[in-house]
Short mmCIF file of C-alpha atoms in Angstrom, two decimals:
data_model
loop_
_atom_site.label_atom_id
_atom_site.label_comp_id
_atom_site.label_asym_id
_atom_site.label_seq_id
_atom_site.Cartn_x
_atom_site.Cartn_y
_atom_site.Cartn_z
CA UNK X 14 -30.32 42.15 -1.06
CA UNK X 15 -29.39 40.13 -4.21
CA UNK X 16 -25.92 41.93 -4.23
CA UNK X 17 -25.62 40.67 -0.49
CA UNK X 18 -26.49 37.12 -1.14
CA UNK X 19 -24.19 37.16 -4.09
CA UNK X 20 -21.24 38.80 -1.78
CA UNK X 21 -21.59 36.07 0.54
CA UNK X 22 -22.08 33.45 -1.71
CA UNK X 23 -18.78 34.34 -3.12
CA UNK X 24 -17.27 34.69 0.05
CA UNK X 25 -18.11 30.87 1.67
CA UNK X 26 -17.05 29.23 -1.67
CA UNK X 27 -13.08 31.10 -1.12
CA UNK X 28 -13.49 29.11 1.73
CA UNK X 29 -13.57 25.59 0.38
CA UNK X 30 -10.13 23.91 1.58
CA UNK X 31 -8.71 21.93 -0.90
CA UNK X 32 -7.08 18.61 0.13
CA UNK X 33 -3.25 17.59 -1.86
CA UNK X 34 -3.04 14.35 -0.60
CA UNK X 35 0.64 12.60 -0.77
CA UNK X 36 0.44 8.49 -0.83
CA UNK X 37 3.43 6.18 0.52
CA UNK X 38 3.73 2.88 -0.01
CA UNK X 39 5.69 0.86 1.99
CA UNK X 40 9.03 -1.32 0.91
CA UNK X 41 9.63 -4.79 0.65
CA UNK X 42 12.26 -6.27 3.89
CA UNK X 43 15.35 -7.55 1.90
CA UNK X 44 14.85 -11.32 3.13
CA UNK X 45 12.65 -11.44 0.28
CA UNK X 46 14.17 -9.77 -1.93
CA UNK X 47 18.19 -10.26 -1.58
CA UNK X 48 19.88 -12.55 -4.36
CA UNK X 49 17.08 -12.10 -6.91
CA UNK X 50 18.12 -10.79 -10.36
CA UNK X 51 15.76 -7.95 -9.78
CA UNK X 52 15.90 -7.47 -6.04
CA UNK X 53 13.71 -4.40 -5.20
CA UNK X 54 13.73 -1.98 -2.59
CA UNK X 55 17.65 -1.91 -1.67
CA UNK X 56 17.05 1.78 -0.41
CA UNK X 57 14.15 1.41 2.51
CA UNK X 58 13.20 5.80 1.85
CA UNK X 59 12.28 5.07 -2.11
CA UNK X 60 8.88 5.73 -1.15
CA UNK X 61 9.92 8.39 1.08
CA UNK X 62 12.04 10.34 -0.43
CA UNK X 63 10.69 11.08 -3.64
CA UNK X 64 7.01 11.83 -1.52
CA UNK X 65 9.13 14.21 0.47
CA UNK X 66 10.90 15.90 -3.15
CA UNK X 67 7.26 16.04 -4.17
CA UNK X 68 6.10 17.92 -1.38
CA UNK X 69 7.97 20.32 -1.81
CA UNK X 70 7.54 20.56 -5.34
CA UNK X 71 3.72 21.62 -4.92
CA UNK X 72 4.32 23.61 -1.77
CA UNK X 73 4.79 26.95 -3.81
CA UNK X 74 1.27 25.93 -5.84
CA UNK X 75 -1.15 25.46 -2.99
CA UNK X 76 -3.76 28.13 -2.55
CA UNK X 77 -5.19 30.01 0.52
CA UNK X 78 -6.55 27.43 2.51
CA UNK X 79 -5.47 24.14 0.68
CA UNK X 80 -2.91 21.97 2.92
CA UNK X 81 -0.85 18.72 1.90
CA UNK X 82 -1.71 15.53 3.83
CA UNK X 83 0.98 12.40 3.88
CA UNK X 84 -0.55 9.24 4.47
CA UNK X 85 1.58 6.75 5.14
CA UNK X 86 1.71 2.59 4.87
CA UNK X 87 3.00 2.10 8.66
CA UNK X 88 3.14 -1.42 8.65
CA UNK X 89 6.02 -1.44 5.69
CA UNK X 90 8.38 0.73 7.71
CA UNK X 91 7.80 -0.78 10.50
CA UNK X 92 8.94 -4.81 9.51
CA UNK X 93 11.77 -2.79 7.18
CA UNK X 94 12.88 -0.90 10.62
CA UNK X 95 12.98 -4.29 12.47
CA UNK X 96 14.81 -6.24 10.00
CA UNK X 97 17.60 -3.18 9.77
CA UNK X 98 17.65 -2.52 13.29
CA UNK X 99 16.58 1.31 13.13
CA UNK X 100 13.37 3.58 13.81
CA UNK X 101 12.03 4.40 10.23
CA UNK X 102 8.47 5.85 11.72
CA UNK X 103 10.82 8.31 13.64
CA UNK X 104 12.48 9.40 11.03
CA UNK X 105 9.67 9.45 8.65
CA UNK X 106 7.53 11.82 11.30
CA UNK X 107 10.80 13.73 11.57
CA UNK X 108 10.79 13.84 7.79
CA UNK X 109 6.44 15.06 8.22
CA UNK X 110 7.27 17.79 10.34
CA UNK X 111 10.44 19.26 8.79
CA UNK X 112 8.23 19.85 5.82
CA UNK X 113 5.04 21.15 8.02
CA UNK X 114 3.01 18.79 6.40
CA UNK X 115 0.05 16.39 8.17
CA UNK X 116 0.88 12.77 8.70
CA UNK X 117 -1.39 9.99 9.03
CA UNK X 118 -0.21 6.46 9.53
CA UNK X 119 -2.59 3.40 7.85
CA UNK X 120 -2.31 0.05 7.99
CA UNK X 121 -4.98 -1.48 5.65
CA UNK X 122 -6.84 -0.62 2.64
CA UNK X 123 -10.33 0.07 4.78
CA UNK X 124 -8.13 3.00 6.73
CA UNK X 125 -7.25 4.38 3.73
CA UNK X 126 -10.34 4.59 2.08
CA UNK X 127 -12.08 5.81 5.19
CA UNK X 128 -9.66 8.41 5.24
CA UNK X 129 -10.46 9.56 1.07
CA UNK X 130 -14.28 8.86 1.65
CA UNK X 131 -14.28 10.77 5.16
CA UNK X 132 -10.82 12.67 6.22
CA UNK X 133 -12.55 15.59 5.50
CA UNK X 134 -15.97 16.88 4.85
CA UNK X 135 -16.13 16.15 1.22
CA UNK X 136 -18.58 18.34 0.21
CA UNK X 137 -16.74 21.62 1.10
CA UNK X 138 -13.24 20.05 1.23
CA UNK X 139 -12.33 17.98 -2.05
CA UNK X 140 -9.09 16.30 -2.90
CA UNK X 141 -7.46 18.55 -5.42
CA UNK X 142 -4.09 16.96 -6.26
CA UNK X 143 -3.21 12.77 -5.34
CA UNK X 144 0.08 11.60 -5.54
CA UNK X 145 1.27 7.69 -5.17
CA UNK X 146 4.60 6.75 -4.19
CA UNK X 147 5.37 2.68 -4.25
CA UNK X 148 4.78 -0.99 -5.90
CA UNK X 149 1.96 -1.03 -8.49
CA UNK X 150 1.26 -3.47 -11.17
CA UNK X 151 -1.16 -2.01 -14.10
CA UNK X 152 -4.51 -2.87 -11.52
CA UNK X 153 -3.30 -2.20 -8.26
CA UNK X 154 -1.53 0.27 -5.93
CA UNK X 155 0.48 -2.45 -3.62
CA UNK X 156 1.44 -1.05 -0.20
CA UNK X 157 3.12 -3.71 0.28
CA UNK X 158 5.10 -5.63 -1.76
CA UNK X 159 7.81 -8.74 -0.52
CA UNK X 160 7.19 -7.49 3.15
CA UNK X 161 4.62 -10.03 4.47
CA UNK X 162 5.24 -12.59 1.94
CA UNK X 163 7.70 -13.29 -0.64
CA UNK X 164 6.34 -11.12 -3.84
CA UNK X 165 2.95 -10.88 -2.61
CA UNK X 166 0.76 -8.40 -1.14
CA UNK X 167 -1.88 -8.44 1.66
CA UNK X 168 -2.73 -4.67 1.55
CA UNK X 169 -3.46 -2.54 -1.64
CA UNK X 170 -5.94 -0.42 -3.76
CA UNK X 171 -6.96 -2.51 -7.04
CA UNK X 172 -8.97 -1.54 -9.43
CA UNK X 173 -12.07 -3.86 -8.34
CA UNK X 174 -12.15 -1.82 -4.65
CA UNK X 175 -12.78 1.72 -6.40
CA UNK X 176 -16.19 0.90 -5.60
CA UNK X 177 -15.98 1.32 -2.38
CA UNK X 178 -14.27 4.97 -2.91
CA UNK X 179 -17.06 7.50 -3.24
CA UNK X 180 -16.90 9.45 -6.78
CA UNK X 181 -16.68 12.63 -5.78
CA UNK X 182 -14.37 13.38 -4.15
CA UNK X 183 -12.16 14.96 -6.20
CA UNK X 184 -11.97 18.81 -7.55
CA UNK X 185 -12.98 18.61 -11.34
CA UNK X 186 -9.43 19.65 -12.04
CA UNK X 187 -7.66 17.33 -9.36
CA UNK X 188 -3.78 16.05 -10.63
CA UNK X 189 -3.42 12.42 -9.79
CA UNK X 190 -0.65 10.88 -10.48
CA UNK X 191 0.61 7.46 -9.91
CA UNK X 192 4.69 6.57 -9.74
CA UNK X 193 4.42 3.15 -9.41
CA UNK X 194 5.09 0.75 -12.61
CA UNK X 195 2.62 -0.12 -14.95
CA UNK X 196 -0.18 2.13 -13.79
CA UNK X 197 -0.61 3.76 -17.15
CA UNK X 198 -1.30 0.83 -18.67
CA UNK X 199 -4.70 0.02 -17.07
CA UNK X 200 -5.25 1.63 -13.64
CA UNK X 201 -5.22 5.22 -14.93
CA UNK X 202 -8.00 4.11 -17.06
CA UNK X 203 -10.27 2.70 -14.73
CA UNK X 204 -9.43 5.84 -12.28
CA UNK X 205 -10.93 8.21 -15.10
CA UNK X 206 -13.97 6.07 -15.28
CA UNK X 207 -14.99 6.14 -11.64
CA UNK X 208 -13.78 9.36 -10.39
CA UNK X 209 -14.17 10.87 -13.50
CA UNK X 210 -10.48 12.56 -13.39
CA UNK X 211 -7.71 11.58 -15.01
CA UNK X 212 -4.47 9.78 -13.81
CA UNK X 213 -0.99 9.65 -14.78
CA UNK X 214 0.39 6.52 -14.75
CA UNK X 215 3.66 4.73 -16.44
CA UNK X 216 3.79 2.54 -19.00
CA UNK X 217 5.86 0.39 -18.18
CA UNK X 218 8.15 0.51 -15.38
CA UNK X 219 9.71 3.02 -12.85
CA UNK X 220 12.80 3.51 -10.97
CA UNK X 221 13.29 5.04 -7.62
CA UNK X 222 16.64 5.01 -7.79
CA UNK X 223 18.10 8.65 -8.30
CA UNK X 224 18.41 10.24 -4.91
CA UNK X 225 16.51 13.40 -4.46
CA UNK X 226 15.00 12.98 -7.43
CA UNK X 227 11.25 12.16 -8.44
CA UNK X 228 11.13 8.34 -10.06
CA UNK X 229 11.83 8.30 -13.61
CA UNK X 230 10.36 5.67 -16.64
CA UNK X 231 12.99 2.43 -17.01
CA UNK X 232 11.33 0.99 -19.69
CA UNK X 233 12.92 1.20 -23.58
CA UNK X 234 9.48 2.34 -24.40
CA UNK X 235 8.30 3.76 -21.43
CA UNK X 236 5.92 6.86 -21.28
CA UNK X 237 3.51 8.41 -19.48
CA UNK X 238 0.17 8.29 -19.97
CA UNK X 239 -3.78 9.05 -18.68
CA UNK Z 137 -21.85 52.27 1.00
CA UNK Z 138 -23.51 50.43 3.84
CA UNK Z 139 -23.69 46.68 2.52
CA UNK Z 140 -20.11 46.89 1.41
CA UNK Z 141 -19.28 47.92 5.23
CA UNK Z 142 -21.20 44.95 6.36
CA UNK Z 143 -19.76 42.63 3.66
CA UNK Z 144 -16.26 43.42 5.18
CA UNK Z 145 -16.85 43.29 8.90
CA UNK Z 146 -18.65 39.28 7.75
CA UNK Z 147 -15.08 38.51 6.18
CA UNK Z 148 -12.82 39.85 8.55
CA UNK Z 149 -14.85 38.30 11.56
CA UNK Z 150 -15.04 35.18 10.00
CA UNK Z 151 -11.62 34.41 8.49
CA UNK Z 152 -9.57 34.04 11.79
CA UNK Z 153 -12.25 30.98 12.68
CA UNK Z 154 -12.00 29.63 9.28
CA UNK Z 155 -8.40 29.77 9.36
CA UNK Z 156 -7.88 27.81 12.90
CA UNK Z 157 -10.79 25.40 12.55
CA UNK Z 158 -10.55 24.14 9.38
CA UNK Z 159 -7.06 23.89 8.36
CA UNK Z 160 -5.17 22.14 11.16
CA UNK Z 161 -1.48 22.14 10.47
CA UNK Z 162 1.85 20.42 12.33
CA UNK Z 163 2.37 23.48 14.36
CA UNK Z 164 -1.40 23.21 15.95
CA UNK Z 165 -1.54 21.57 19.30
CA UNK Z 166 -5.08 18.96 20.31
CA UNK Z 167 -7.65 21.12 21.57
CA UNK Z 168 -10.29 19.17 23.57
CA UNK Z 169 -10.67 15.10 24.17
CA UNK Z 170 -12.59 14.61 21.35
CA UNK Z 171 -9.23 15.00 19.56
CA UNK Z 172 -7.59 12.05 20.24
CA UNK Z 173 -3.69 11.86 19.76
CA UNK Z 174 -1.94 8.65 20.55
CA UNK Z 175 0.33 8.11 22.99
CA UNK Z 176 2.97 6.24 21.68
CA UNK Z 177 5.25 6.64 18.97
CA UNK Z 178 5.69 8.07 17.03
CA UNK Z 179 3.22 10.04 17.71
CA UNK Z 180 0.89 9.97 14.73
CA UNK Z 181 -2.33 9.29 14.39
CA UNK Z 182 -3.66 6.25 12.72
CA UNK Z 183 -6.48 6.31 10.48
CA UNK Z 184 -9.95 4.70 11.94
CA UNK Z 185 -11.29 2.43 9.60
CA UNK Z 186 -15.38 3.37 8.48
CA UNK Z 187 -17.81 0.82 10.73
CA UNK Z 188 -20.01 -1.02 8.90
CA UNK Z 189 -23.12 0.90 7.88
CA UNK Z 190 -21.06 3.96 8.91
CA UNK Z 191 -20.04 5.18 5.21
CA UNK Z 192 -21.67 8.24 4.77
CA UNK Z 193 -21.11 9.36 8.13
CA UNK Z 194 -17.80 11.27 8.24
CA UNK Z 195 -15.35 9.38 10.66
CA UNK Z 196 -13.69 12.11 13.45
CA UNK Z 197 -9.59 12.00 11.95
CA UNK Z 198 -7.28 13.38 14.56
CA UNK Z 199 -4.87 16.54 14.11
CA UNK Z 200 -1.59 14.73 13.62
CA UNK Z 201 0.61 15.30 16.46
CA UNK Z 202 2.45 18.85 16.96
CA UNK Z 203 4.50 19.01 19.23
CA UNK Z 204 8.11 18.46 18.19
CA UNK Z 205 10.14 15.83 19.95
CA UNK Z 206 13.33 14.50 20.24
CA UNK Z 207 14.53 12.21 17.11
CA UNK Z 208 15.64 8.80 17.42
CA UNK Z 209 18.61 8.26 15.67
CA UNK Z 210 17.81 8.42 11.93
CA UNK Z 211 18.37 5.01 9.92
CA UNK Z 212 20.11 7.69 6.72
CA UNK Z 213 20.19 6.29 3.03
CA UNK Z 214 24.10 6.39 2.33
CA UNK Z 215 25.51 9.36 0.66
CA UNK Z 216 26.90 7.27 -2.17
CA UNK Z 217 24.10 6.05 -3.32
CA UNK Z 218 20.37 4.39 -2.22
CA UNK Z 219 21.86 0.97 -1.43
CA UNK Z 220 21.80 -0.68 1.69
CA UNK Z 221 23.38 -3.75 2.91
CA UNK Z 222 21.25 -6.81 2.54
CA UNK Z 223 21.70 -8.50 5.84
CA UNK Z 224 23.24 -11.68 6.19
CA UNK Z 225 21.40 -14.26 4.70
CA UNK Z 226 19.77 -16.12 8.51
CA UNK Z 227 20.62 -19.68 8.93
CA UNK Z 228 17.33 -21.48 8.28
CA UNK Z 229 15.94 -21.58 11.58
CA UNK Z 230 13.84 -25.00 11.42
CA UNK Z 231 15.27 -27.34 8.85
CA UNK Z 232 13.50 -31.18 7.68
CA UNK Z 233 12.40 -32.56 10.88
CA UNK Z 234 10.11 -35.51 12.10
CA UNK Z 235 6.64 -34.54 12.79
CA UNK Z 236 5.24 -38.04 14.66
CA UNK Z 237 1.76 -39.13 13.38
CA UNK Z 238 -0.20 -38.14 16.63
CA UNK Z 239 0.78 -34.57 16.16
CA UNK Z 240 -1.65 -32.50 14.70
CA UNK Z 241 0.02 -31.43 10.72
CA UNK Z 242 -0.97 -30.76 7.63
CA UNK Z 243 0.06 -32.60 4.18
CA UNK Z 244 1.47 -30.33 1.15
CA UNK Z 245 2.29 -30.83 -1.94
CA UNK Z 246 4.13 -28.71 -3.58
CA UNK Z 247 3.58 -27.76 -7.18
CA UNK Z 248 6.05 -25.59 -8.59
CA UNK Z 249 4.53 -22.72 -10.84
CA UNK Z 250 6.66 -20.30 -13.23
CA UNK Z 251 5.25 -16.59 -12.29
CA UNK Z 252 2.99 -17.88 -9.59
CA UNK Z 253 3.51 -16.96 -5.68
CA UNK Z 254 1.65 -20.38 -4.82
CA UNK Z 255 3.35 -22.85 -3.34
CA UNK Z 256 0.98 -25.71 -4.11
CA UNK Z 257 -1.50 -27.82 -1.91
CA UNK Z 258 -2.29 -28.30 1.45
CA UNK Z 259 -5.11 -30.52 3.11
CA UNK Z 260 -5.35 -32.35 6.43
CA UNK Z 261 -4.01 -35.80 5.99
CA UNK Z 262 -7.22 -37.53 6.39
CA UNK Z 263 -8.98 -35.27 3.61
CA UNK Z 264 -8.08 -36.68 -0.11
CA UNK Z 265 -6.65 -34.04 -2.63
CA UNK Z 266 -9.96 -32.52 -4.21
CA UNK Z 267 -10.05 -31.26 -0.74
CA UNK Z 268 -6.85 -29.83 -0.82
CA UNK Z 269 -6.49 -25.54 -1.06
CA UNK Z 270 -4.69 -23.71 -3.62
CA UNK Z 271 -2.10 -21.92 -1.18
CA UNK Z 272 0.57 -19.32 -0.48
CA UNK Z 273 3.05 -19.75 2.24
CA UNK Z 274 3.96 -17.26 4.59
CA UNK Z 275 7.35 -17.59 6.31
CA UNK Z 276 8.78 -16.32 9.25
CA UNK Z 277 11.85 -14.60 8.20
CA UNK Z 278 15.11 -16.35 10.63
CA UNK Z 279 12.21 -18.58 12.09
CA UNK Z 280 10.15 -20.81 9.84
CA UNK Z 281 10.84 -20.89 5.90
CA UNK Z 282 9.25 -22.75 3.14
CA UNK Z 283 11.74 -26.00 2.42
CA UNK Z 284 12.99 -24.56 -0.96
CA UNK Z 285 14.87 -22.10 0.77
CA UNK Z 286 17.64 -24.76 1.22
CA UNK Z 287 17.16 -25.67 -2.46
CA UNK Z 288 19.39 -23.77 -5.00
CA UNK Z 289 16.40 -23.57 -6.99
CA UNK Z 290 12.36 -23.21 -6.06
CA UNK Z 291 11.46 -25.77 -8.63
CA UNK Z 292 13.68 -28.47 -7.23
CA UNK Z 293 10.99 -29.76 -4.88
CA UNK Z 294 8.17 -29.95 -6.95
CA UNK Z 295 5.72 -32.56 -6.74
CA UNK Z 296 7.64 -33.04 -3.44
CA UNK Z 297 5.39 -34.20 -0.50
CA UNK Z 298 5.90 -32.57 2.99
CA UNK Z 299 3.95 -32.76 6.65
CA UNK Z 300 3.53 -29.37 8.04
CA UNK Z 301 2.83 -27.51 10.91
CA UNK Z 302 0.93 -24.67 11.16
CA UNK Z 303 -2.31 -22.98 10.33
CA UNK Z 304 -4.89 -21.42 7.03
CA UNK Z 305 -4.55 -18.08 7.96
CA UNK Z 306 -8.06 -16.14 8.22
CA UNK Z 307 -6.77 -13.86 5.22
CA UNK Z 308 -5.99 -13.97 1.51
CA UNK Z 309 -2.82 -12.56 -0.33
CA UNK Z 310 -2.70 -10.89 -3.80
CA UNK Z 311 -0.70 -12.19 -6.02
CA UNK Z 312 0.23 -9.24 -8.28
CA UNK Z 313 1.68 -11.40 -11.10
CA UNK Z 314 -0.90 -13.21 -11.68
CA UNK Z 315 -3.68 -10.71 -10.57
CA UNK Z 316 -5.47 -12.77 -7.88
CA UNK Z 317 -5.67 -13.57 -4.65
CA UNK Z 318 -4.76 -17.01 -2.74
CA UNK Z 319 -4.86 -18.40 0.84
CA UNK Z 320 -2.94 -18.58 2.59
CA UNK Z 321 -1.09 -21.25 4.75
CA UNK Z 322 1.47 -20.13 7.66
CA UNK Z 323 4.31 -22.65 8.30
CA UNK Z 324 6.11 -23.71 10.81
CA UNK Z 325 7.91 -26.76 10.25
CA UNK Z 326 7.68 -29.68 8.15
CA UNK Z 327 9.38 -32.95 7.18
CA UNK Z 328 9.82 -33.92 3.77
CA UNK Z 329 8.06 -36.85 2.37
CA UNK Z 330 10.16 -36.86 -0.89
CA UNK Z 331 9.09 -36.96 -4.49
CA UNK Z 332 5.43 -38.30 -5.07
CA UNK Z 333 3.51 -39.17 -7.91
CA UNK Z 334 1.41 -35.72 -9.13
CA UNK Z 335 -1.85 -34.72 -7.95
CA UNK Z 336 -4.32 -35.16 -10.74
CA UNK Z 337 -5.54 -31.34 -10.27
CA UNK Z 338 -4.83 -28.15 -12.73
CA UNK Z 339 -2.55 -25.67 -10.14
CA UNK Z 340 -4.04 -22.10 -8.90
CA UNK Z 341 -6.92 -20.98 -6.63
CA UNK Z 342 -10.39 -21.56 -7.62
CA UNK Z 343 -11.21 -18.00 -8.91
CA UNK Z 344 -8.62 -18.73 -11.51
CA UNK Z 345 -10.91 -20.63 -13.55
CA UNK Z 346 -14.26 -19.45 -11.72
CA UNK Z 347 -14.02 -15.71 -11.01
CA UNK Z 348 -14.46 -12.72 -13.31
CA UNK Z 349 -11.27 -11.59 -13.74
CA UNK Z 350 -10.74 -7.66 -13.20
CA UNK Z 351 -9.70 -7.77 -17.38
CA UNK Z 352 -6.18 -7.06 -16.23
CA UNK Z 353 -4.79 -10.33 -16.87
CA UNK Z 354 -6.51 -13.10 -18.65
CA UNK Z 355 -5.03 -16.33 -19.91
CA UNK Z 356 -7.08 -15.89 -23.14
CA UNK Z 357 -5.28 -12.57 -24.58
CA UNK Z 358 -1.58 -13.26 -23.04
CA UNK Z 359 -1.99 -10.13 -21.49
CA UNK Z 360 0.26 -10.50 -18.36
CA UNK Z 361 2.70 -8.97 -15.93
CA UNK Z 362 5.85 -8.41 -16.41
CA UNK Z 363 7.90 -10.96 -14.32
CA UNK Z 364 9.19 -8.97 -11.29
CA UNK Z 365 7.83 -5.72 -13.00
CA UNK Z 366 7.06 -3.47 -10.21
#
């Protein structure tokens, strides 16, 4: 009977999903941003792109049962689409389902965490591996940045919300990993001491610029750290 | 011999259910109405955000859409390189005009700040200026812009004096230089009053020199943003 108990046992916890959640912010519309000495987000897909070349770097690591999830920053795409005349959402859900991967569109901070807090049954169904593609400084993950207002932000993840995150919902081995700028340099820190898993984050800046290429450090002294 | 039968028939029965239920993928299609798949497009679902005293509760999350559809035409990054055309800088849409007395404006001055995204501050006119909000001031791009926009610098109107029309907007904006958050005034029009003598007040929002600050940026240590460093 103990041998039986044990089987099972075994068997329901190779059942526990594991979520690899992929994070897009959204770009700044170039009325903002044209004529400055460091105008950002010339390229709408920054965010995009390198989610997409990240994708399908981990596809070939995911286990039995794990699956990638793409959440999105709609509201980014959408003003960016408007201003350039074209259908970014489209082509980012065209984007979504050429790699087979689920998308979910949010459009403030309260979706988001929802969706980490609740997407999935959290007990059985942890986040294993977190990704963030976009505008950070070293406390905050900016969705978005020059879009609403000139070099502000009305929607992002700083530091002082992690509190309304619950802690556990990461594997004890999840990867996180932010590409923004500057997230090394603070964020990652505070991320270790609430979730209790580490982050990668730059020191100092990063640049999206490379096509099909995962953002690289921009900074003389640039490195990544946790 | 027996339990090891068993053991198998359990896992075989059980991972086809596992395998469908739990793991929804692009390629599965909305089983029942408490699914719910929007409509429009694209078709994605949007996340639900959690009702108050709803936390613990998990929130139902829709299967993302599967079914594959035809493609608008895609906006493409050029070959070349990820650069896009800016678009041609709009004509300023509302430019200095007068706002008569009787019509219901605000008063701004502006207060020019190195590394800020304020703009300065804003009070009705029959309030005095310890009344006056710390603000930022959202545009509407080819509609309604903030008057520096026709200056060839943003400092060039400072301590200026303008009526304006518009509203406080019932949200705040983060300011990610300077690591806090502002209100936020939307314009949409003004007349210039022309240089005034200054307001007597220090500039910023009141959690600049009230709040706890989140100990990444304090005026004490010079620990600060990089300008532009995103």
């Amino acid at each position: 009977m103990r041998r039986f108990i044990l089987v099972l046992a075994c068997f329901f916890l190779s059942l526990e999903a594991r979520e690899w959640i992929i994070l897009s912010g959204g770009p700044a519309i170039r009325f903002y941003e044209a004529g400055k000495e460091r105008s950002h987000d010339k390229h709408w897909g920054n965010f995009i792109d390198s989610a997409v070349v990240r994708i399908k770097e981990l596809r070939p690591q995911l286990a039995e049962g794990d699956q990638i999830t793409w959440l999105v920053y709609r509201p980014g795409y959408q003003s960016r689409g408007e201003e350039i005349n074209g259908d970014l959402l489209t082509n980012i859900l065209k984007r979504a389902n050429q790699e087979g991967v689920a998308l979910f569109w949010f459009d403030t901070q309260d979706q988001l965490i929802n969706y980490l807090n609740n997407g999935k049954d959290r007990s059985t169904n942890k986040i294993h591996h977190f990704d963030y593609f976009g505008h950070s400084n070293k406390a905050c993950l900016l969705f978005d940045y020059s879009n609403v207002m000139d070099s502000m932000s009305k929607n992002y993840l700083h530091t002082m919300n992690f509190k309304k995150i619950k802690k556990d919902i990461f594997t004890p081995d999840a990867v996180c990993q932010s590409w923004g700028c500057h997230s090394g340099e603070y964020y990652s820190g505070k991320w270790k001491t609430h979730f209790g898993v580490p982050m990668i984050g730059a020191i100092g800046k990063t640049d999206y610029s490379r096509l099909h290429s995962l953002p690289f450090l921009s900074s003389d002294k640039g490195q990544w750290a946790q | 011999m027996m339990l090891r039968m068993i053991c198998f028939a359990l896992f075989f029965a059980l991972l086809p259910l596992n395998a469908v239920d739990s793991l929804p993928r692009i390629s599965d299609t909305p089983k029942s109405e408490d699914q719910p798949v929007l409509t429009h497009d694209p078709a994605c679902p949007v996340l639900k955000a959690s009702e108050p005293g709803s936390e613990t509760k998990p929130m139902e999350i829709p299967v993302v859409q599967t079914e594959k559809k035809e493609v608008l035409p895609e906006v493409a990054a050029p070959a070349s390189a990820k650069v896009e055309s800016d678009p041609v800088t709009p004509k300023v849409g509302l430019e200095s005009v007068v706002i008569p007395e009787e019509t219901p404006h605000f008063v701004g001055a502006r207060y020019y700040e190195k590394k800020s995204g304020g703009w300065g501050w804003i009070k009705k006119p029959e309030e005095s200026w310890k009344q006056a909000r710390w603000v930022a001031v959202q545009e509407s791009p080819r509609k309604f812009h903030v008057p520096h926009r026709q200056l060839k610098n943003a400092e060039q109107d400072h301590e200026f004096q303008y009526k304006l029309l518009g509203s406080f907007a019932d949200y705040q904006i983060y300011d990610p230089v300077r690591d806090e958050l502002l209100d936020v005034f939307v314009i949409a029009g003004y007349e210039s009053l022309g240089a005034q003598k200054s307001i007597e007040r220090k500039p910023g929002p009141p959690g600049r020199f009230t709040s706890k600050k989140s100990g990444a940026y304090t005026r004490r240590n010079s620990v600060q943003f990089e300008e532009d460093g995103f």
